[in-house]
Short mmCIF file of C-alpha atoms and ligand atoms in Angstrom, two decimals:
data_model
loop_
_atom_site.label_atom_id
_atom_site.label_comp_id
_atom_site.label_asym_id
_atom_site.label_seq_id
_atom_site.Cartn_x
_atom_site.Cartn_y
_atom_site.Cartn_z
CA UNK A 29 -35.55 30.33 -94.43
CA UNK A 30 -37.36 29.21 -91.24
CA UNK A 31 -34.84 29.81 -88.23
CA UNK A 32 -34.40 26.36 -86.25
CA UNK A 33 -35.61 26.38 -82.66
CA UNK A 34 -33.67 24.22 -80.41
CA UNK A 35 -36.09 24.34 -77.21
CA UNK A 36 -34.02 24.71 -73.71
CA UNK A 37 -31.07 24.62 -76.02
CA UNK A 38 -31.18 21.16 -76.53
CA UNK A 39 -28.62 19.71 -78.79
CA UNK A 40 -26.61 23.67 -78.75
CA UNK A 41 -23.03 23.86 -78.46
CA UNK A 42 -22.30 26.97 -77.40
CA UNK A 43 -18.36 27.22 -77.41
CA UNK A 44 -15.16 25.28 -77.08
CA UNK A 45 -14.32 23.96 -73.58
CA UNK A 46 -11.05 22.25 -72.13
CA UNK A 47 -12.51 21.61 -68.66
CA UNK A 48 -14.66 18.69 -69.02
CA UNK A 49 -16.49 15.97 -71.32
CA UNK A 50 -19.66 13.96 -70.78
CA UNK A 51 -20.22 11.13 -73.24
CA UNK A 52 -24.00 10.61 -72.68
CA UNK A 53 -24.44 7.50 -74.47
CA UNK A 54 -21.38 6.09 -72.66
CA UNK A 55 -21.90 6.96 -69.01
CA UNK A 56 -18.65 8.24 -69.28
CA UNK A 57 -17.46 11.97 -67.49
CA UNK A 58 -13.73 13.37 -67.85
CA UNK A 59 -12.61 16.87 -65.73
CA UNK A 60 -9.45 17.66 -68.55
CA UNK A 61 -9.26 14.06 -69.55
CA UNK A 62 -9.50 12.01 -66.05
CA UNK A 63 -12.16 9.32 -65.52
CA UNK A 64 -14.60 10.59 -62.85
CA UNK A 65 -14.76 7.48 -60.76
CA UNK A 66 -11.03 7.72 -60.86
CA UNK A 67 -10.70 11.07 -59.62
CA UNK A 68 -13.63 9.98 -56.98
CA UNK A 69 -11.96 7.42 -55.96
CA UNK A 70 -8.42 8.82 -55.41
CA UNK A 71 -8.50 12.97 -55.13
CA UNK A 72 -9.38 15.36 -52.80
CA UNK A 73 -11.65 18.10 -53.93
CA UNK A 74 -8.79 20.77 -53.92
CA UNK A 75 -6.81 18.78 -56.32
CA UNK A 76 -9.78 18.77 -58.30
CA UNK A 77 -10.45 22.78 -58.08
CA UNK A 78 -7.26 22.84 -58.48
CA UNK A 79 -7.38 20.51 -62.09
CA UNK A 80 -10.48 22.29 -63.05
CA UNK A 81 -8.80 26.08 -63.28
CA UNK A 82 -5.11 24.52 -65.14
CA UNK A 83 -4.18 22.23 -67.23
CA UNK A 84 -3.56 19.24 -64.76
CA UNK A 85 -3.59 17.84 -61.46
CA UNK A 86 -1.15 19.86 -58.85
CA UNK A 87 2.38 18.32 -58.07
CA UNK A 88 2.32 17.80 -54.10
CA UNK A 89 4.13 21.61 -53.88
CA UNK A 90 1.66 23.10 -56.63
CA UNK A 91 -1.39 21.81 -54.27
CA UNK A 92 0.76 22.90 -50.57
CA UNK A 93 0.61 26.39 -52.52
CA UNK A 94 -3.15 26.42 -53.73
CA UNK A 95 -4.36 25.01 -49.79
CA UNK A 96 -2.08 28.34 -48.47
CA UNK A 97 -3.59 30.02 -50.91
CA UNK A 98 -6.93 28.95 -49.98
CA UNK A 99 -6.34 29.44 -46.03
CA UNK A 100 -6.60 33.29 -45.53
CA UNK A 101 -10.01 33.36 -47.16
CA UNK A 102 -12.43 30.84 -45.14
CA UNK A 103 -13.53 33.47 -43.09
CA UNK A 104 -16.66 35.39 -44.30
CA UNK A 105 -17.09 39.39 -43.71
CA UNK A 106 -19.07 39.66 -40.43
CA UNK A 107 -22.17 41.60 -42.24
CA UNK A 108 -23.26 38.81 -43.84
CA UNK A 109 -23.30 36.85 -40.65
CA UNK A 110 -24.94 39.40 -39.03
CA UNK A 111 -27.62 39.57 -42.13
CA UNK A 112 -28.40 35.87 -41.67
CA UNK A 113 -29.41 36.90 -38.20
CA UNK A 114 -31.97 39.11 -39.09
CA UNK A 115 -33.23 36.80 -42.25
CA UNK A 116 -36.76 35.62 -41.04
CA UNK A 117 -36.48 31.92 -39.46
CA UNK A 118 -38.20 30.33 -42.92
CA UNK A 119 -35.44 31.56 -44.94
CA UNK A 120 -34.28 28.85 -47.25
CA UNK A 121 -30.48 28.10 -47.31
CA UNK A 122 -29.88 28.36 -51.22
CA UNK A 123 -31.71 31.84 -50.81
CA UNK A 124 -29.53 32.68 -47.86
CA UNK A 125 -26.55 31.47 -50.00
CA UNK A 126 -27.42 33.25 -52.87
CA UNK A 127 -27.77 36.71 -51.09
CA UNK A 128 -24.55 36.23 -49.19
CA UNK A 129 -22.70 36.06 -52.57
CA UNK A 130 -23.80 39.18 -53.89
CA UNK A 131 -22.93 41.05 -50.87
CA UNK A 132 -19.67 39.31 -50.80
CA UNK A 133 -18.88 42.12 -53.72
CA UNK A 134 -19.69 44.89 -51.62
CA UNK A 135 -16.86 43.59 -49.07
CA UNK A 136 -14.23 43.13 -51.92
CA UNK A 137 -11.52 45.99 -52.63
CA UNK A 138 -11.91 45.01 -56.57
CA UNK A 139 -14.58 42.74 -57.86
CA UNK A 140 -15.00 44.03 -61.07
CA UNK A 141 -11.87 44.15 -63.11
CA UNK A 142 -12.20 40.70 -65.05
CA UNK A 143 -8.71 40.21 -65.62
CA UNK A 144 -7.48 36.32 -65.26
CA UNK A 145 -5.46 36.99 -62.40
CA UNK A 146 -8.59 38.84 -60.41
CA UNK A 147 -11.10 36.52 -61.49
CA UNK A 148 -8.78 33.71 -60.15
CA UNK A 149 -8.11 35.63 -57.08
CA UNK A 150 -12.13 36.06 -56.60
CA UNK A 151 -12.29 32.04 -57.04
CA UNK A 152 -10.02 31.36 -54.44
CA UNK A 153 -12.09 33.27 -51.92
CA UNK A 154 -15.16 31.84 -53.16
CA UNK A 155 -14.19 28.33 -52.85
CA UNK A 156 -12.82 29.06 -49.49
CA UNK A 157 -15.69 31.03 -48.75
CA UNK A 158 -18.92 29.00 -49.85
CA UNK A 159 -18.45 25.97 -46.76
CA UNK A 160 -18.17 28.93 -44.08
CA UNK A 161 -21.69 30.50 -45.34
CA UNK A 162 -23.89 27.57 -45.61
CA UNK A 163 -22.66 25.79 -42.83
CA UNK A 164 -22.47 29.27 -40.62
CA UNK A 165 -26.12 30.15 -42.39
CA UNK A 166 -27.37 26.23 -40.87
CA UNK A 167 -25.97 27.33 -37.66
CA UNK A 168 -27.63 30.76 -37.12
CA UNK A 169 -30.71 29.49 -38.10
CA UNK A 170 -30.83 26.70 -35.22
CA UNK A 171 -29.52 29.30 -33.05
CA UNK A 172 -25.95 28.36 -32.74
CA UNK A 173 -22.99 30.11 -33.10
CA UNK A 174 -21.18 29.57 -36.43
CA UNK A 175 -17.73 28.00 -35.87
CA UNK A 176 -14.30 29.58 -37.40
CA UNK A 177 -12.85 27.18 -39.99
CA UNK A 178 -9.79 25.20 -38.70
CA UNK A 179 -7.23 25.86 -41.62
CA UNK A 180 -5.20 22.30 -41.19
CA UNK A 181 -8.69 20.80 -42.08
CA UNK A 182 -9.53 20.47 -46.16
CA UNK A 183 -12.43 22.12 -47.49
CA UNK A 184 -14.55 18.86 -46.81
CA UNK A 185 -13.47 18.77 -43.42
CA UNK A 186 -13.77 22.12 -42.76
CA UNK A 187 -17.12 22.15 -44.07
CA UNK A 188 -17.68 19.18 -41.67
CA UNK A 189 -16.31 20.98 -38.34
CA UNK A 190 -17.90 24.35 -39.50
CA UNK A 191 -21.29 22.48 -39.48
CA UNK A 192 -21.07 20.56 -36.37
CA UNK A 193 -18.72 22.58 -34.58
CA UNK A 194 -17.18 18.77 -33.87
CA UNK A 195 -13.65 17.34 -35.81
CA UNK A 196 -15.07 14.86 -38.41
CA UNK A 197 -13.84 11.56 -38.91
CA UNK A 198 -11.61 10.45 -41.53
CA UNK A 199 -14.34 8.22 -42.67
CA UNK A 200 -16.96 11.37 -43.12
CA UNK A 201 -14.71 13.56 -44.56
CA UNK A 202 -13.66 11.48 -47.23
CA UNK A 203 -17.43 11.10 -48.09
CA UNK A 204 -17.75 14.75 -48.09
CA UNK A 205 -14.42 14.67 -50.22
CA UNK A 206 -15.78 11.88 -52.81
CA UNK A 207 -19.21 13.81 -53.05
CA UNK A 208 -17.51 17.29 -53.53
CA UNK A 209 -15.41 15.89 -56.61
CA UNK A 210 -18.77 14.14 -58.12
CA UNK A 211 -20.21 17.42 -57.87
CA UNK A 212 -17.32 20.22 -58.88
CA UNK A 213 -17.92 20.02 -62.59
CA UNK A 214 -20.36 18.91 -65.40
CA UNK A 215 -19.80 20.84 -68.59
CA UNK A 216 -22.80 23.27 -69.92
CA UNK A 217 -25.58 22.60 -67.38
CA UNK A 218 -28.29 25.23 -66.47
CA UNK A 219 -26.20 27.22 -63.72
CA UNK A 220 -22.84 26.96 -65.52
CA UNK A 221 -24.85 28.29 -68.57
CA UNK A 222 -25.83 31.15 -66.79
CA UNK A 223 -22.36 32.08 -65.00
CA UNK A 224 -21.20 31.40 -68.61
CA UNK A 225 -24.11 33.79 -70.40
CA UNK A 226 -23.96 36.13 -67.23
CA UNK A 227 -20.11 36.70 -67.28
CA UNK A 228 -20.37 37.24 -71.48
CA UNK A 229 -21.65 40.63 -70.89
CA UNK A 230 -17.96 41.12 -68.97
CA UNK A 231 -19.73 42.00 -65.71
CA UNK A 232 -18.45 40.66 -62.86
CA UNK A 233 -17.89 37.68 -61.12
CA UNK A 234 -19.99 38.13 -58.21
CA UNK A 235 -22.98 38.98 -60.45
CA UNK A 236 -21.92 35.34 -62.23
CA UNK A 237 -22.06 33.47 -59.52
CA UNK A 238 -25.03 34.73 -57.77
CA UNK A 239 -27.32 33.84 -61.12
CA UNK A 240 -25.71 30.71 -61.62
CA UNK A 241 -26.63 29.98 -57.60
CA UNK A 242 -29.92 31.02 -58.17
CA UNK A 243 -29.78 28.41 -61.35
CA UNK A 244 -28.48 25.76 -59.44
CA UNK A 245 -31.50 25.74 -57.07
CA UNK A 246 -34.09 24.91 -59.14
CA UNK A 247 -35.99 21.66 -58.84
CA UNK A 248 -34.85 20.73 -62.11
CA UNK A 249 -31.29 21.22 -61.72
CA UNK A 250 -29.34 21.22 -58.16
CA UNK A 251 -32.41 21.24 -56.19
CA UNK A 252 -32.91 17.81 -57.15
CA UNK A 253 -31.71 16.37 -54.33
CA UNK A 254 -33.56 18.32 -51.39
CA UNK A 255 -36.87 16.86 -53.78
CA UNK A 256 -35.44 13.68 -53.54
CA UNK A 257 -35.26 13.47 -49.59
CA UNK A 258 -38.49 15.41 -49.25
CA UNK A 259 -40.03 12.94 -51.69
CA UNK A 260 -38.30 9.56 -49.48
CA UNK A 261 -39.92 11.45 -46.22
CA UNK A 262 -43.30 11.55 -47.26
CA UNK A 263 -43.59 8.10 -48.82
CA UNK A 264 -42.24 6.78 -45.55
CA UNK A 265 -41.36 3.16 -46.44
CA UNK A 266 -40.21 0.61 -48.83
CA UNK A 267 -43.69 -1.06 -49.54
CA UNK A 268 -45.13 2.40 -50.33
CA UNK A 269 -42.35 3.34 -53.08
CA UNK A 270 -44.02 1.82 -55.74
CA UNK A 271 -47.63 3.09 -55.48
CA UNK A 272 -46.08 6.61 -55.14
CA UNK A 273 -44.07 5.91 -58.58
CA UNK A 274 -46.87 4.90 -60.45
CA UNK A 275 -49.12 8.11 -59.56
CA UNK A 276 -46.51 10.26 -60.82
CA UNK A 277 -46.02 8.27 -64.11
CA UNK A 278 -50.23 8.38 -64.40
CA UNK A 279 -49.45 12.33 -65.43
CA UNK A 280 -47.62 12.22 -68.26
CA UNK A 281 -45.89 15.55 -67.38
CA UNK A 282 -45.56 13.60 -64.12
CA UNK A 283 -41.42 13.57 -62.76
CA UNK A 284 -39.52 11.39 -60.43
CA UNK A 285 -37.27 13.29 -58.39
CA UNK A 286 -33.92 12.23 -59.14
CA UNK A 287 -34.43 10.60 -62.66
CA UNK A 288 -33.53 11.44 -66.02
CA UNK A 289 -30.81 14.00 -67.46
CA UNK A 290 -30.14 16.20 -70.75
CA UNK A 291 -27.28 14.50 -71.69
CA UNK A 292 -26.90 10.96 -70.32
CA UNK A 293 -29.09 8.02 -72.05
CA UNK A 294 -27.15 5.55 -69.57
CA UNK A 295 -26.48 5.58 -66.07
CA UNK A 296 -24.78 8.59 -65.24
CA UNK A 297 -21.28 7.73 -63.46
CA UNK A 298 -21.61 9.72 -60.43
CA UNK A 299 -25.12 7.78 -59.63
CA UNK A 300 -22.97 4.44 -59.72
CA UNK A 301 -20.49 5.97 -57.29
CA UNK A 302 -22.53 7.39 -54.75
CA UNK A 303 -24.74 3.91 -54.83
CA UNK A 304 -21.37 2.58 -53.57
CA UNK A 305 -20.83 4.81 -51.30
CA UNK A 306 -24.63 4.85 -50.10
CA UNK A 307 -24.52 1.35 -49.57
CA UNK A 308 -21.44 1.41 -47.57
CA UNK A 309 -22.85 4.29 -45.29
CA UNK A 310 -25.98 2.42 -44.04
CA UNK A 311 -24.07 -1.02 -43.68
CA UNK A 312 -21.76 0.98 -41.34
CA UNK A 313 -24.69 3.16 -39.71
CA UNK A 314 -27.27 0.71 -39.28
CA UNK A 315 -29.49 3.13 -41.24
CA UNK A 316 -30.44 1.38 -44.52
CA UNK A 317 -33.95 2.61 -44.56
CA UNK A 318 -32.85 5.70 -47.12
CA UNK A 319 -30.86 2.93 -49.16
CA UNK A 320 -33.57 0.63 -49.33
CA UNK A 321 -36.10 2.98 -50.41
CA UNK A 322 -33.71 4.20 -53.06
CA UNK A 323 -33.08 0.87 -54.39
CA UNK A 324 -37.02 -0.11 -54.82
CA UNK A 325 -37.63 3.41 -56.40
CA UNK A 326 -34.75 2.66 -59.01
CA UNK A 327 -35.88 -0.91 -60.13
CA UNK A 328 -39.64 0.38 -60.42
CA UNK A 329 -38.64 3.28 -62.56
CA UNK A 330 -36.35 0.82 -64.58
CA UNK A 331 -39.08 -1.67 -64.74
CA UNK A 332 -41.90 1.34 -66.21
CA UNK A 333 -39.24 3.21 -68.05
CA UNK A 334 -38.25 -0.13 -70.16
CA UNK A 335 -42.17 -1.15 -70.83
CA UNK A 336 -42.47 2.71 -72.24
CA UNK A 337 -39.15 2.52 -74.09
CA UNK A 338 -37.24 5.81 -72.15
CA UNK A 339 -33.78 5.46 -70.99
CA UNK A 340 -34.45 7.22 -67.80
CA UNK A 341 -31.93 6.23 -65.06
CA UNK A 342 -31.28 7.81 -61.74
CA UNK A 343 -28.87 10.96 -61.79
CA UNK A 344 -26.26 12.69 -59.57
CA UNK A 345 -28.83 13.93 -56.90
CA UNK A 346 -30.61 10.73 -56.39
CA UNK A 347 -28.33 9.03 -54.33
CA UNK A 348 -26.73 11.60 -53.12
CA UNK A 349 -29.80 12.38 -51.03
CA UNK A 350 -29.64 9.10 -48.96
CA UNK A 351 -25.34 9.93 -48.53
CA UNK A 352 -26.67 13.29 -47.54
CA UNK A 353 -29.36 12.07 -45.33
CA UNK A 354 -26.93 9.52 -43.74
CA UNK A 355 -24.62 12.02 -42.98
CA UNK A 356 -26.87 14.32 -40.92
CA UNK A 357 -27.36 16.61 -43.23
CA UNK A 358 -31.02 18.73 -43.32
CA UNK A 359 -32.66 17.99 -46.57
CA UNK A 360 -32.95 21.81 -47.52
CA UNK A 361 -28.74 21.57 -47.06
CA UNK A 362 -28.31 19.09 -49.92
CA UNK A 363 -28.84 21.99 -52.52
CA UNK A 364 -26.22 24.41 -51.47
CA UNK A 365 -23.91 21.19 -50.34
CA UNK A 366 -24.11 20.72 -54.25
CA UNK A 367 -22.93 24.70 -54.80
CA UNK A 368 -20.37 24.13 -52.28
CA UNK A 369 -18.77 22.13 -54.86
CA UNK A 370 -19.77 23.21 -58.11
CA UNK A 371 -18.80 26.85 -57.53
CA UNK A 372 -14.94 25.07 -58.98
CA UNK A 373 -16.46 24.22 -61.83
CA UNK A 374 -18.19 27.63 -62.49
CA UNK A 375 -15.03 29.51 -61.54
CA UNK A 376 -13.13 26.87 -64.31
CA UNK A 377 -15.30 28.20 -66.97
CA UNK A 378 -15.49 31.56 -65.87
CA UNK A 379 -12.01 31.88 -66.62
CA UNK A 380 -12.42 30.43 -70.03
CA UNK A 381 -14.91 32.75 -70.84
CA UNK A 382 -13.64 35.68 -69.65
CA UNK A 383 -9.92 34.71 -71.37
CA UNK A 384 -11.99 34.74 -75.21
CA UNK A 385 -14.92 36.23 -74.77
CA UNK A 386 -17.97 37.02 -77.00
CA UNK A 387 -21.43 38.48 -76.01
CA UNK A 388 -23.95 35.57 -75.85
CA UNK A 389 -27.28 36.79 -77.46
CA UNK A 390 -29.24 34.42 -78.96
CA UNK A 391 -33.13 35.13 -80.47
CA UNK A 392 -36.64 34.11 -80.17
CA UNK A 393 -38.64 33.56 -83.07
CA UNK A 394 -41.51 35.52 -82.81
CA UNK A 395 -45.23 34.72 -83.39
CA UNK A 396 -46.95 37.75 -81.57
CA UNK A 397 -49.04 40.45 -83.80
CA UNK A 398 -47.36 42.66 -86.14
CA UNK A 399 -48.62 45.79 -88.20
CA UNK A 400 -50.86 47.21 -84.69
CA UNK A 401 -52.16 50.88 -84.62
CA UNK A 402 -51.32 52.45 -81.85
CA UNK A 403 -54.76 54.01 -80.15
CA UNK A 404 -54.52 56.95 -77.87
CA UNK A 405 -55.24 55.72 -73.63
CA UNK A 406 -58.85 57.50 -74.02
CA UNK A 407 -59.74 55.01 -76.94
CA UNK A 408 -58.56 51.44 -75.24
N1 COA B 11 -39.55 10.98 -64.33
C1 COA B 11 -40.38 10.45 -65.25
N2 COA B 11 -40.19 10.55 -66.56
C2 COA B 11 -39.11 11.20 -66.98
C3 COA B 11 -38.20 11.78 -66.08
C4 COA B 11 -38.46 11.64 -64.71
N3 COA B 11 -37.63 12.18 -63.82
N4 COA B 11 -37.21 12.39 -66.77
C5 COA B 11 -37.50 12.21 -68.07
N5 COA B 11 -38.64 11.49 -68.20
C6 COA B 11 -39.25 11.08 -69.46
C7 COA B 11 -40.25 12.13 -69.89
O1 COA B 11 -41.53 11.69 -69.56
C8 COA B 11 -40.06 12.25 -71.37
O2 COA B 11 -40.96 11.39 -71.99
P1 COA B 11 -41.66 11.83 -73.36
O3 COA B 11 -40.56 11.89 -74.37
O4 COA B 11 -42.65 10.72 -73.61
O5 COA B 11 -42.32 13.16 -73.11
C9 COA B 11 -38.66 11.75 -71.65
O6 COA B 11 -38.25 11.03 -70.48
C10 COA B 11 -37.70 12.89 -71.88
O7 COA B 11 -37.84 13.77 -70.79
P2 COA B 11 -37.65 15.32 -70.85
O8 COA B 11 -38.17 15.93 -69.60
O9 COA B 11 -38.15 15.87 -72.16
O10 COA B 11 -36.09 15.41 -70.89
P3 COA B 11 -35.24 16.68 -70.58
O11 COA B 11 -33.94 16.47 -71.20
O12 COA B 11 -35.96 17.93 -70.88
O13 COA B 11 -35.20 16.60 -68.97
C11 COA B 11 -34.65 16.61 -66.77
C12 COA B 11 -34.15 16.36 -68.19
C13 COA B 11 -33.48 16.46 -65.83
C14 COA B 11 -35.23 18.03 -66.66
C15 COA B 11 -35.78 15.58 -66.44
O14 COA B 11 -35.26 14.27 -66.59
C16 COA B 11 -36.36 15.78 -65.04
O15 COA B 11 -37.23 16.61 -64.87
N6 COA B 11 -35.83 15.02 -64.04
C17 COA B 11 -36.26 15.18 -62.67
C18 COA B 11 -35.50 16.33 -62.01
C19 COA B 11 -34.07 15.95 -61.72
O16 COA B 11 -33.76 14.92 -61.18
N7 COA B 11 -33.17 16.90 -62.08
C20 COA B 11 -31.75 16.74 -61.84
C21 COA B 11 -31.01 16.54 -63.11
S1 COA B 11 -29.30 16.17 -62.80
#
C-alpha cells in the first residue's frame, strides 16, 4: 500500500496534550480550558507560566511561591554578556538569543538529567532568564550598559526596566503583560514541534530550546512580526498599502506578512485582541500611522482573499507589530519579544514529553534511484 504523505505535517496529530486547544474553524484558543481573551484580559503572564506547567491557575500563595521562585534566576552568567560584546555589531537578536541559550548549559551544575523536577527547575531559570538576554543583548549592541532586573517588578516589567533602564508605567507593562499571555502558548506549532521532536531523543533541555528558538525565528513562524514592521516601513503610508498588496498577490507564491495560519480558517483570537489593544495605544500616543496602515492592509487582503475564495485573515504577529512598534520596540526585537513568552509554553510541553516519552521518527517516501553499481573513483 502507498504510504500517505502529509506535507509539513499538515493535518498530523502527533500525541495527546493537556496544555492547550485551538479550534481553527471557531477562532477559539484555550491554555488547560481558559478562553484566551479571558486570560488576556485578566492574568499576568506568570499566572499563565504558571497554568501552562500544572493543572490550573495558582492560588494567590501558589503564585507568591512561583514569583520567589522565579527571583534568584533573572540574572544571566556574565560570559554570555561578555560574548554579546564581542558579537560583530550586525548580529541579529534572535541569533544572539539563540547562542546565549546554548551556552546557558555550559553555566548550569546539571542540565542534562531530564527528570520532571530538573526540567522544571531549568524552566524556571529560563523564563526568568530570557527578558535579561534580549533586553541586555539590545543594550550592548547600542552601547549601553545592560541593567540588573528589579525583582519587585513582573517579568513584563522587568523586561520593560531591563530594556530602558527606566520604571515602566502601569499602562506599558500591562501591554507587555497582555502580549506575553497572547504569546506563551499555541499547541503544536513549528518551534514547539521541534522542542517537542528535539527533547524525544531525551537530550536535554538546553539543546530543546535552542532548536525550537532557532524555529521560532523563521519568517514563517515567529519572525512574522519583524516582516510585518519591515514590510509597514518600506511602504511608508496608508495610500501606498494597497498597490504593495496587490504586487504580492500578482505571484501566486506571493505572501503577506502577517496573514494566514495552519490551523485557523477564522480570525485568530489573539489578532482581535491586540487590534484592541493597538487601537487603544495610538489613540493614547498620538501615533496612529502603524494602526492605520494595518487597518487598510487588513480590509484589502479581506477584500482579494473573498473574490479568490481563501479564508486568509491576519494572525498573532500582525498586529502585534504596530503594539510593538508603538511601544518603542526595534523591529528586529519583535521576534525574540515573541520567545520571551513562548519559552512557557515550550517548557509546558517539554514536561509532557519528557513525563511519557517516545522517540519521534517519522519517514520520507523515497523516489531517488535504486539498484546503482557502485564504480571505482578512477571510473566516475
Ligand atoms: N498571503 C497571501 N496568500 C496567502 C497567505 C498570505 N500570507 N497565507 C496563505 N495564503 C493563501 C495561499 O496563497 C494559498 O492559496 P492556494 O491554496 O491557492 O495555494 C492558501 O492561502 C493556503 O496557504 P498555504 O501557504 O498553503 O497555507 P499554509 O498552512 O501552508 O501556510 C502560513 C500557513 C502561516 C505559512 C502562511 O499563511 C504564510 O506564509 N503566512 C505569512 C507568514 C506569517 O504571517 N506567518 C506567521 C504565522 S502565525
Amino acid at each position: 500500500m502507498e504510504p500517505t504523505i502529509n506535507r509539513g505535517l499538515d493535518g498530523i496529530y502527533i500525541d495527546t496534550s493537556q496544555v492547550c486547544h485551538i479550534d481553527g474553524q471557531r477562532g477559539e484558543l484555550i491554555y488547560r480550558g481558559y478562553d484566551i481573551r479571558e486570560l488576556a484580559n485578566k492574568a499576568s503572564y506568570e499566572e499563565v507560566a504558571y497554568l501552562l506547567w500544572h493543572d490550573d491557575l495558582p492560588t494567590r500563595t501558589q503564585l507568591e511561591t512561583f514569583r520567589q521562585q522565579l527571583r534568584p534566576h533573572f540574572a544571566v552568567p556574565p560570559e554570555i554578556l561578555e560574548h554579546f560584546r564581542r558579537c560583530p555589531l550586525a548580529t541579529q537578536p534572535m541569533h544572539a538569543l539563540r547562542s546565549a541559550v546554548s551556552m546557558l548549559a555550559a553555566y548550569d551544575d546539571n542540565p542534562d538529567e531530564v527528570s520532571l523536577n530538573n526540567v522544571r527547575r531549568i524552566g524556571l531559570k529560563l523564563v526568568a532568564q530570557f527578558p535579561t538576554i534580549a533586553a541586555a543583548f539590545e543594550r550592548i549592541r547600542h552601547g549601553l550598559a545592560p541593567v540588573a532586573a528589579d525583582p519587585e517588578l513582573s517579568i513584563a516589567g522587568n523586561f520593560l526596566y531591563q530594556l530602558t533602564g527606566a520604571k515602566p508605567t502601569p499602562a506599558a507593562t500591562r501591554v507587555m503583560d497582555v502580549a506575553l499571555v497572547l504569546h506563551a502558548e499555541h499547541g503544536a506549532n513549528a518551534s514547539t514541534f521541534v522542542a517537542r521532536a528535539t527533547a524525544s531523543t531525551l537530550t536535554d533541555v538546553y539543546s530543546a530550546i535552542t532548536a525550537a528558538v532557532g524555529s521560532l525565528k523563521g519568517p514563517l513562524h515567529g519572525g512574522a512580526n519583524t516582516e510585518v514592521m519591515k514590510a509597514l516601513e518600506a511602504i511608508g503610508s496608508v495610500d501606498k498599502i494597497e498597490r504593495y498588496v496587490l504586487d504580492i498577490l500578482a505571484d501566486p507564491k506571493g505572501r503577506v506578512m502577517g496573514f494566514g495560519h495552519r490551523v485557523y480558517r477564522v480570525l485568530d483570537p489573539r489578532a482581535n485582541v491586540l487590534r484592541e489593544v493597538a487601537e487603544k495605544l495610538a489613540e493614547e500616543s498620538g501615533e496612529s500611522k502603524w494602526f492605520e496602515m494595518s487597518l487598510e492592509m487588513e480590509r484589502v487582503m479581506d477584500r482579494e482573499m473573498e473574490k479568490r475564495g481563501k479564508q486568509v485573515k491576519p494572525n498573532v504577529d500582525f498586529f502585534s507589530a504596530s503594539v510593538y512598534r508603538m511601544l518603542g520596540f526595534p523591529a528586529d526585537m519583535y521576534t525574540p519579544i515573541f520567545a520571551v513568552a513562548r519559552i512557557s509554553g515550550w517548557m509546558a510541553h517539554l514536561l509532557e514529553q519528557y513525563a511519557d516519552n517516545r522517540l519521534m521518527r517519522p519517514q520520507l517516501v523515497y523516489q531517488g534511484p535504486v539498484g546503482r553499481r557502485f564504480k571505482p573513483i578512477a571510473e566516475r
